[in-house]
PDB file of C-alpha atoms in Angstrom:
ATOM      1  CA  LYS A 177      64.016  78.608  66.476  1.00 79.00           C
ATOM      2  CA  GLN A 178      67.604  77.680  67.205  1.00 84.00           C
ATOM      3  CA  GLU A 179      70.053  78.138  64.326  1.00 91.00           C
ATOM      4  CA  VAL A 180      73.607  76.828  64.415  1.00 95.00           C
ATOM      5  CA  THR A 181      76.423  78.176  62.255  1.00 96.00           C
ATOM      6  CA  GLN A 182      79.912  76.738  61.857  1.00 97.00           C
ATOM      7  CA  ILE A 183      82.987  78.512  60.603  1.00 93.00           C
ATOM      8  CA  PRO A 184      85.062  77.693  58.636  1.00 93.00           C
ATOM      9  CA  ALA A 185      83.297  75.300  56.276  1.00 95.00           C
ATOM     10  CA  ALA A 186      86.612  73.639  55.451  1.00 97.00           C
ATOM     11  CA  LEU A 187      90.083  73.690  56.937  1.00 97.00           C
ATOM     12  CA  SER A 188      93.382  72.180  55.840  1.00 97.00           C
ATOM     13  CA  VAL A 189      96.339  72.024  58.210  1.00 97.00           C
ATOM     14  CA  PRO A 190      99.670  70.209  58.422  1.00 97.00           C
ATOM     15  CA  GLU A 191     100.080  67.484  60.984  1.00 98.00           C
ATOM     16  CA  GLY A 192     100.951  68.711  64.470  1.00 98.00           C
ATOM     17  CA  GLU A 193      99.102  72.002  64.335  1.00 97.00           C
ATOM     18  CA  ASN A 194      96.701  73.087  67.032  1.00 98.00           C
ATOM     19  CA  LEU A 195      93.394  74.278  65.631  1.00 96.00           C
ATOM     20  CA  VAL A 196      90.066  75.772  66.629  1.00 97.00           C
ATOM     21  CA  LEU A 197      86.679  75.109  65.112  1.00 97.00           C
ATOM     22  CA  ASN A 198      83.949  77.634  65.747  1.00 97.00           C
ATOM     23  CA  CYS A 199      80.235  77.241  66.309  1.00 97.00           C
ATOM     24  CA  SER A 200      77.654  79.945  66.973  1.00 97.00           C
ATOM     25  CA  PHE A 201      74.009  79.648  67.921  1.00 94.00           C
ATOM     26  CA  THR A 202      71.157  82.123  67.947  1.00 92.00           C
ATOM     27  CA  ASP A 203      69.271  81.232  71.129  1.00 87.00           C
ATOM     28  CA  SER A 204      71.224  81.644  74.351  1.00 83.00           C
ATOM     29  CA  ALA A 205      68.726  79.425  76.167  1.00 86.00           C
ATOM     30  CA  ILE A 206      70.716  76.470  74.951  1.00 88.00           C
ATOM     31  CA  TYR A 207      70.664  73.395  77.143  1.00 88.00           C
ATOM     32  CA  ASN A 208      73.015  70.899  75.491  1.00 90.00           C
ATOM     33  CA  LEU A 209      75.837  71.769  73.114  1.00 95.00           C
ATOM     34  CA  GLN A 210      77.423  68.752  71.515  1.00 96.00           C
ATOM     35  CA  TRP A 211      80.275  68.178  69.115  1.00 98.00           C
ATOM     36  CA  PHE A 212      80.285  65.199  66.761  1.00 98.00           C
ATOM     37  CA  ARG A 213      82.664  63.712  64.264  1.00 98.00           C
ATOM     38  CA  GLN A 214      81.463  62.182  61.002  1.00 97.00           C
ATOM     39  CA  ASP A 215      83.669  60.227  58.631  1.00 96.00           C
ATOM     40  CA  PRO A 216      82.639  60.029  54.942  1.00 93.00           C
ATOM     41  CA  GLY A 217      79.639  57.770  54.454  1.00 91.00           C
ATOM     42  CA  LYS A 218      79.417  56.984  58.155  1.00 94.00           C
ATOM     43  CA  GLY A 219      77.247  57.865  61.119  1.00 94.00           C
ATOM     44  CA  LEU A 220      77.980  60.232  63.983  1.00 96.00           C
ATOM     45  CA  THR A 221      80.544  59.817  66.729  1.00 95.00           C
ATOM     46  CA  SER A 222      79.858  61.937  69.793  1.00 95.00           C
ATOM     47  CA  LEU A 223      82.999  63.770  70.916  1.00 97.00           C
ATOM     48  CA  LEU A 224      82.008  66.100  73.718  1.00 97.00           C
ATOM     49  CA  LEU A 225      78.762  67.169  75.392  1.00 95.00           C
ATOM     50  CA  ILE A 226      78.543  70.418  77.329  1.00 94.00           C
ATOM     51  CA  GLN A 227      75.429  70.850  79.418  1.00 89.00           C
ATOM     52  CA  SER A 228      73.897  74.162  80.391  1.00 83.00           C
ATOM     53  CA  SER A 229      75.646  74.508  83.730  1.00 88.00           C
ATOM     54  CA  GLN A 230      79.067  73.662  82.306  1.00 92.00           C
ATOM     55  CA  ARG A 231      81.610  75.868  80.547  1.00 94.00           C
ATOM     56  CA  GLU A 232      83.872  73.280  78.974  1.00 96.00           C
ATOM     57  CA  GLN A 233      84.632  69.626  78.526  1.00 97.00           C
ATOM     58  CA  THR A 234      87.881  67.842  77.723  1.00 98.00           C
ATOM     59  CA  SER A 235      88.670  64.474  76.246  1.00 97.00           C
ATOM     60  CA  GLY A 236      92.237  63.662  75.318  1.00 98.00           C
ATOM     61  CA  ARG A 237      93.431  66.178  72.730  1.00 98.00           C
ATOM     62  CA  LEU A 238      89.988  67.726  72.424  1.00 98.00           C
ATOM     63  CA  ASN A 239      88.600  70.609  74.442  1.00 98.00           C
ATOM     64  CA  ALA A 240      85.214  72.205  73.890  1.00 98.00           C
ATOM     65  CA  SER A 241      84.021  75.409  75.479  1.00 97.00           C
ATOM     66  CA  LEU A 242      80.612  77.014  75.726  1.00 96.00           C
ATOM     67  CA  ASP A 243      79.842  80.712  76.185  1.00 94.00           C
ATOM     68  CA  LYS A 244      76.085  81.087  76.318  1.00 91.00           C
ATOM     69  CA  SER A 245      76.144  84.858  76.666  1.00 91.00           C
ATOM     70  CA  SER A 246      77.953  85.304  73.358  1.00 93.00           C
ATOM     71  CA  GLY A 247      76.236  82.358  71.684  1.00 93.00           C
ATOM     72  CA  ARG A 248      79.486  80.582  70.870  1.00 96.00           C
ATOM     73  CA  SER A 249      81.230  77.284  71.291  1.00 97.00           C
ATOM     74  CA  THR A 250      84.708  76.289  70.190  1.00 97.00           C
ATOM     75  CA  LEU A 251      86.325  72.920  69.672  1.00 98.00           C
ATOM     76  CA  TYR A 252      90.067  72.946  70.198  1.00 98.00           C
ATOM     77  CA  ILE A 253      92.125  70.104  68.744  1.00 98.00           C
ATOM     78  CA  ALA A 254      95.692  69.870  69.958  1.00 98.00           C
ATOM     79  CA  ALA A 255      98.543  68.363  67.958  1.00 98.00           C
ATOM     80  CA  SER A 256      96.380  67.400  65.003  1.00 98.00           C
ATOM     81  CA  GLN A 257      96.950  64.059  63.269  1.00 98.00           C
ATOM     82  CA  PRO A 258      95.940  62.736  59.821  1.00 98.00           C
ATOM     83  CA  GLY A 259      93.441  60.483  61.610  1.00 98.00           C
ATOM     84  CA  ASP A 260      91.603  63.600  62.761  1.00 98.00           C
ATOM     85  CA  SER A 261      90.532  64.265  59.175  1.00 98.00           C
ATOM     86  CA  ALA A 262      86.721  64.213  59.155  1.00 98.00           C
ATOM     87  CA  THR A 263      83.718  66.503  59.278  1.00 97.00           C
ATOM     88  CA  TYR A 264      83.024  68.026  62.677  1.00 98.00           C
ATOM     89  CA  LEU A 265      79.444  68.907  63.506  1.00 98.00           C
ATOM     90  CA  CYS A 266      78.201  71.169  66.246  1.00 97.00           C
ATOM     91  CA  ALA A 267      74.638  70.744  67.532  1.00 97.00           C
ATOM     92  CA  GLY A 268      72.578  72.424  70.219  1.00 95.00           C
ATOM     93  CA  ASN A 269      69.139  72.247  71.733  1.00 92.00           C
ATOM     94  CA  GLN A 270      66.874  73.780  74.309  1.00 88.00           C
ATOM     95  CA  ALA A 271      65.523  71.504  77.030  1.00 84.00           C
ATOM     96  CA  GLY A 272      63.043  69.061  75.573  1.00 84.00           C
ATOM     97  CA  THR A 273      63.776  69.760  71.934  1.00 90.00           C
ATOM     98  CA  ALA A 274      65.816  67.968  69.296  1.00 94.00           C
ATOM     99  CA  LEU A 275      69.429  68.784  68.589  1.00 95.00           C
ATOM    100  CA  ILE A 276      69.805  71.210  65.701  1.00 96.00           C
ATOM    101  CA  PHE A 277      72.959  70.796  63.648  1.00 97.00           C
ATOM    102  CA  GLY A 278      75.302  73.205  61.962  1.00 97.00           C
ATOM    103  CA  LYS A 279      76.577  72.481  58.459  1.00 96.00           C
ATOM    104  CA  GLY A 280      79.900  71.255  59.759  1.00 97.00           C
ATOM    105  CA  THR A 281      83.582  71.944  59.252  1.00 97.00           C
ATOM    106  CA  THR A 282      85.483  69.523  57.047  1.00 97.00           C
ATOM    107  CA  LEU A 283      88.995  69.115  58.402  1.00 98.00           C
ATOM    108  CA  SER A 284      91.911  67.753  56.425  1.00 98.00           C
ATOM    109  CA  VAL A 285      95.199  67.086  58.228  1.00 98.00           C
ATOM    110  CA  SER A 286      98.137  66.347  55.967  1.00 97.00           C
ATOM    111  CA  SER A 287     101.162  64.311  56.985  1.00 95.00           C
TER     112      SER A 287
ATOM    113  CA  GLY B 111      75.564  51.694  77.506  1.00 67.00           C
ATOM    114  CA  ALA B 112      73.101  53.879  75.570  1.00 88.00           C
ATOM    115  CA  VAL B 113      73.271  52.040  72.268  1.00 94.00           C
ATOM    116  CA  VAL B 114      70.902  52.762  69.403  1.00 96.00           C
ATOM    117  CA  SER B 115      70.642  50.432  66.422  1.00 97.00           C
ATOM    118  CA  GLN B 116      69.085  50.882  63.008  1.00 98.00           C
ATOM    119  CA  HIS B 117      67.973  48.298  60.530  1.00 98.00           C
ATOM    120  CA  PRO B 118      68.695  47.972  57.708  1.00 98.00           C
ATOM    121  CA  SER B 119      72.026  49.753  57.396  1.00 97.00           C
ATOM    122  CA  TRP B 120      71.443  50.192  53.696  1.00 97.00           C
ATOM    123  CA  VAL B 121      68.591  49.485  51.307  1.00 98.00           C
ATOM    124  CA  ILE B 122      67.963  49.814  47.600  1.00 98.00           C
ATOM    125  CA  CYS B 123      64.379  49.951  46.403  1.00 97.00           C
ATOM    126  CA  LYS B 124      62.504  50.710  43.222  1.00 97.00           C
ATOM    127  CA  SER B 125      60.600  53.905  42.682  1.00 98.00           C
ATOM    128  CA  GLY B 126      57.028  53.648  43.930  1.00 97.00           C
ATOM    129  CA  THR B 127      57.667  51.053  46.611  1.00 98.00           C
ATOM    130  CA  SER B 128      57.686  51.585  50.389  1.00 98.00           C
ATOM    131  CA  VAL B 129      60.584  51.055  52.743  1.00 98.00           C
ATOM    132  CA  LYS B 130      60.541  50.651  56.517  1.00 98.00           C
ATOM    133  CA  ILE B 131      63.491  51.620  58.719  1.00 98.00           C
ATOM    134  CA  GLU B 132      63.676  50.483  62.336  1.00 98.00           C
ATOM    135  CA  CYS B 133      65.328  52.333  65.188  1.00 97.00           C
ATOM    136  CA  ARG B 134      65.876  50.547  68.485  1.00 96.00           C
ATOM    137  CA  SER B 135      67.277  51.632  71.825  1.00 95.00           C
ATOM    138  CA  LEU B 136      69.054  48.486  72.990  1.00 95.00           C
ATOM    139  CA  ASP B 137      69.812  49.146  76.624  1.00 91.00           C
ATOM    140  CA  PHE B 138      67.534  51.972  77.694  1.00 91.00           C
ATOM    141  CA  GLN B 139      63.971  53.128  77.336  1.00 91.00           C
ATOM    142  CA  ALA B 140      63.380  56.066  75.051  1.00 91.00           C
ATOM    143  CA  THR B 141      60.215  58.069  75.467  1.00 88.00           C
ATOM    144  CA  THR B 142      61.285  60.346  72.641  1.00 93.00           C
ATOM    145  CA  MET B 143      62.965  59.510  69.358  1.00 95.00           C
ATOM    146  CA  PHE B 144      64.025  61.797  66.542  1.00 97.00           C
ATOM    147  CA  TRP B 145      64.449  61.191  62.832  1.00 98.00           C
ATOM    148  CA  TYR B 146      66.947  63.107  60.712  1.00 98.00           C
ATOM    149  CA  ARG B 147      68.000  62.898  57.088  1.00 97.00           C
ATOM    150  CA  GLN B 148      71.242  63.927  55.490  1.00 96.00           C
ATOM    151  CA  PHE B 149      71.737  64.579  51.782  1.00 93.00           C
ATOM    152  CA  PRO B 150      75.253  64.241  50.320  1.00 89.00           C
ATOM    153  CA  LYS B 151      77.671  66.843  51.611  1.00 86.00           C
ATOM    154  CA  GLN B 152      74.969  68.454  53.734  1.00 91.00           C
ATOM    155  CA  SER B 153      74.233  68.468  57.437  1.00 91.00           C
ATOM    156  CA  LEU B 154      71.575  66.592  59.360  1.00 96.00           C
ATOM    157  CA  MET B 155      68.089  67.996  59.024  1.00 97.00           C
ATOM    158  CA  LEU B 156      65.465  67.139  61.628  1.00 97.00           C
ATOM    159  CA  MET B 157      62.444  65.468  60.056  1.00 98.00           C
ATOM    160  CA  ALA B 158      60.240  64.645  63.022  1.00 97.00           C
ATOM    161  CA  THR B 159      60.009  64.026  66.729  1.00 95.00           C
ATOM    162  CA  SER B 160      58.108  61.028  68.016  1.00 92.00           C
ATOM    163  CA  ASN B 161      56.926  60.308  71.511  1.00 89.00           C
ATOM    164  CA  GLU B 162      55.960  56.823  72.570  1.00 86.00           C
ATOM    165  CA  GLY B 163      52.257  56.237  72.196  1.00 84.00           C
ATOM    166  CA  SER B 164      51.443  59.503  70.459  1.00 86.00           C
ATOM    167  CA  LYS B 165      51.556  60.978  66.979  1.00 90.00           C
ATOM    168  CA  ALA B 166      54.822  62.297  65.644  1.00 94.00           C
ATOM    169  CA  THR B 167      55.474  65.998  65.217  1.00 96.00           C
ATOM    170  CA  TYR B 168      56.855  66.809  61.788  1.00 97.00           C
ATOM    171  CA  GLU B 169      59.105  69.693  60.840  1.00 96.00           C
ATOM    172  CA  GLN B 170      57.913  72.211  58.299  1.00 96.00           C
ATOM    173  CA  GLY B 171      58.249  70.898  54.778  1.00 95.00           C
ATOM    174  CA  VAL B 172      58.255  67.211  55.732  1.00 97.00           C
ATOM    175  CA  GLU B 173      55.233  65.340  54.366  1.00 95.00           C
ATOM    176  CA  LYS B 174      53.682  63.325  57.157  1.00 94.00           C
ATOM    177  CA  ASP B 175      51.750  61.123  54.739  1.00 96.00           C
ATOM    178  CA  LYS B 176      54.948  60.214  52.922  1.00 97.00           C
ATOM    179  CA  PHE B 177      57.151  59.642  55.945  1.00 97.00           C
ATOM    180  CA  LEU B 178      55.119  57.556  58.369  1.00 97.00           C
ATOM    181  CA  ILE B 179      56.519  57.338  61.873  1.00 96.00           C
ATOM    182  CA  ASN B 180      55.374  54.859  64.490  1.00 93.00           C
ATOM    183  CA  HIS B 181      56.696  54.806  68.048  1.00 91.00           C
ATOM    184  CA  ALA B 182      54.747  51.937  69.510  1.00 84.00           C
ATOM    185  CA  SER B 183      57.091  50.993  72.339  1.00 91.00           C
ATOM    186  CA  LEU B 184      59.756  52.550  74.531  1.00 91.00           C
ATOM    187  CA  THR B 185      62.498  50.835  72.547  1.00 94.00           C
ATOM    188  CA  LEU B 186      61.301  50.928  68.942  1.00 95.00           C
ATOM    189  CA  SER B 187      60.423  53.592  66.411  1.00 95.00           C
ATOM    190  CA  THR B 188      59.911  52.991  62.718  1.00 96.00           C
ATOM    191  CA  LEU B 189      60.073  55.297  59.716  1.00 98.00           C
ATOM    192  CA  THR B 190      58.280  54.169  56.576  1.00 98.00           C
ATOM    193  CA  VAL B 191      59.030  55.983  53.353  1.00 98.00           C
ATOM    194  CA  THR B 192      55.939  55.461  51.225  1.00 97.00           C
ATOM    195  CA  SER B 193      55.909  55.570  47.422  1.00 97.00           C
ATOM    196  CA  ALA B 194      59.608  56.297  47.402  1.00 97.00           C
ATOM    197  CA  HIS B 195      61.131  58.387  44.620  1.00 97.00           C
ATOM    198  CA  PRO B 196      64.776  58.933  43.663  1.00 97.00           C
ATOM    199  CA  GLU B 197      64.760  62.310  45.445  1.00 96.00           C
ATOM    200  CA  ASP B 198      64.093  60.435  48.710  1.00 97.00           C
ATOM    201  CA  SER B 199      67.510  58.811  48.404  1.00 97.00           C
ATOM    202  CA  SER B 200      69.362  59.947  51.486  1.00 97.00           C
ATOM    203  CA  PHE B 201      71.040  58.926  54.728  1.00 97.00           C
ATOM    204  CA  TYR B 202      68.424  58.555  57.466  1.00 98.00           C
ATOM    205  CA  ILE B 203      69.592  58.739  61.087  1.00 98.00           C
ATOM    206  CA  CYS B 204      67.532  58.226  64.199  1.00 97.00           C
ATOM    207  CA  SER B 205      68.300  59.217  67.748  1.00 97.00           C
ATOM    208  CA  ALA B 206      66.764  58.370  71.076  1.00 95.00           C
ATOM    209  CA  ARG B 207      66.587  60.393  74.255  1.00 92.00           C
ATOM    210  CA  ALA B 208      67.192  58.400  77.385  1.00 78.00           C
ATOM    211  CA  SER B 209      64.923  60.069  79.906  1.00 71.00           C
ATOM    212  CA  GLY B 210      63.005  63.246  80.518  1.00 66.00           C
ATOM    213  CA  VAL B 211      63.518  66.462  78.613  1.00 64.00           C
ATOM    214  CA  PHE B 212      67.099  66.898  79.794  1.00 70.00           C
ATOM    215  CA  GLY B 213      68.444  63.591  78.603  1.00 79.00           C
ATOM    216  CA  GLU B 214      71.219  63.229  76.084  1.00 86.00           C
ATOM    217  CA  GLN B 215      70.354  62.134  72.553  1.00 92.00           C
ATOM    218  CA  TYR B 216      72.038  58.947  71.366  1.00 94.00           C
ATOM    219  CA  PHE B 217      72.345  58.339  67.658  1.00 96.00           C
ATOM    220  CA  GLY B 218      71.949  55.255  65.533  1.00 97.00           C
ATOM    221  CA  PRO B 219      74.477  54.370  62.812  1.00 97.00           C
ATOM    222  CA  GLY B 220      72.170  55.493  60.012  1.00 97.00           C
ATOM    223  CA  THR B 221      70.417  53.870  57.063  1.00 98.00           C
ATOM    224  CA  ARG B 222      71.401  54.666  53.519  1.00 98.00           C
ATOM    225  CA  LEU B 223      68.403  54.585  51.195  1.00 98.00           C
ATOM    226  CA  THR B 224      68.830  54.481  47.444  1.00 98.00           C
ATOM    227  CA  VAL B 225      65.721  54.666  45.287  1.00 98.00           C
ATOM    228  CA  THR B 226      66.212  53.590  41.671  1.00 97.00           C
TER     229      THR B 226
END
């Protein structure tokens, strides 16, 4: 069964820094790999979805990559801002199954 | 497009009572819906997968007689927490898959349940 691990569990950076969040998964037969943002007490906001045939996706200051052979995905955030402070969740699934979530990385960006 | 709603957004109930949470896909048909729960400062844990017109499949450790799931139409799934106890207090999130086994999952805004 797919397991998803995220490192680090927490990260604090000053405003303006570029940063990388890491996600690893156990089953390389992953179909969708998705990154979400969750603010305290709120639901999920989908950030980027990488499907099986894709290697990366970009949206604004965010770039996510997927390397199925190594079982890894990274979320790159450029020029971080205090508004980026949130918990970032990585989730993956095989075709037909539910997304399985990692425990998340809690990001704090100080001004 | 691809909006999923949940109702209620929050609910407080007394121990021993039952609570029903609705999950609706507003602008697409969802043959498959998923229910997750999230305890404070923890990640989302899959509870069950429901397919329209058939019985839900529960994850190991989730009591099917306590968490009743009904997926009677292509746009509505319900989760009923029966005989709720304080340890059932959690954030419940549903998601719906648009089409086929390759479709993206869209998530509802969640329902916060507090059992007193």
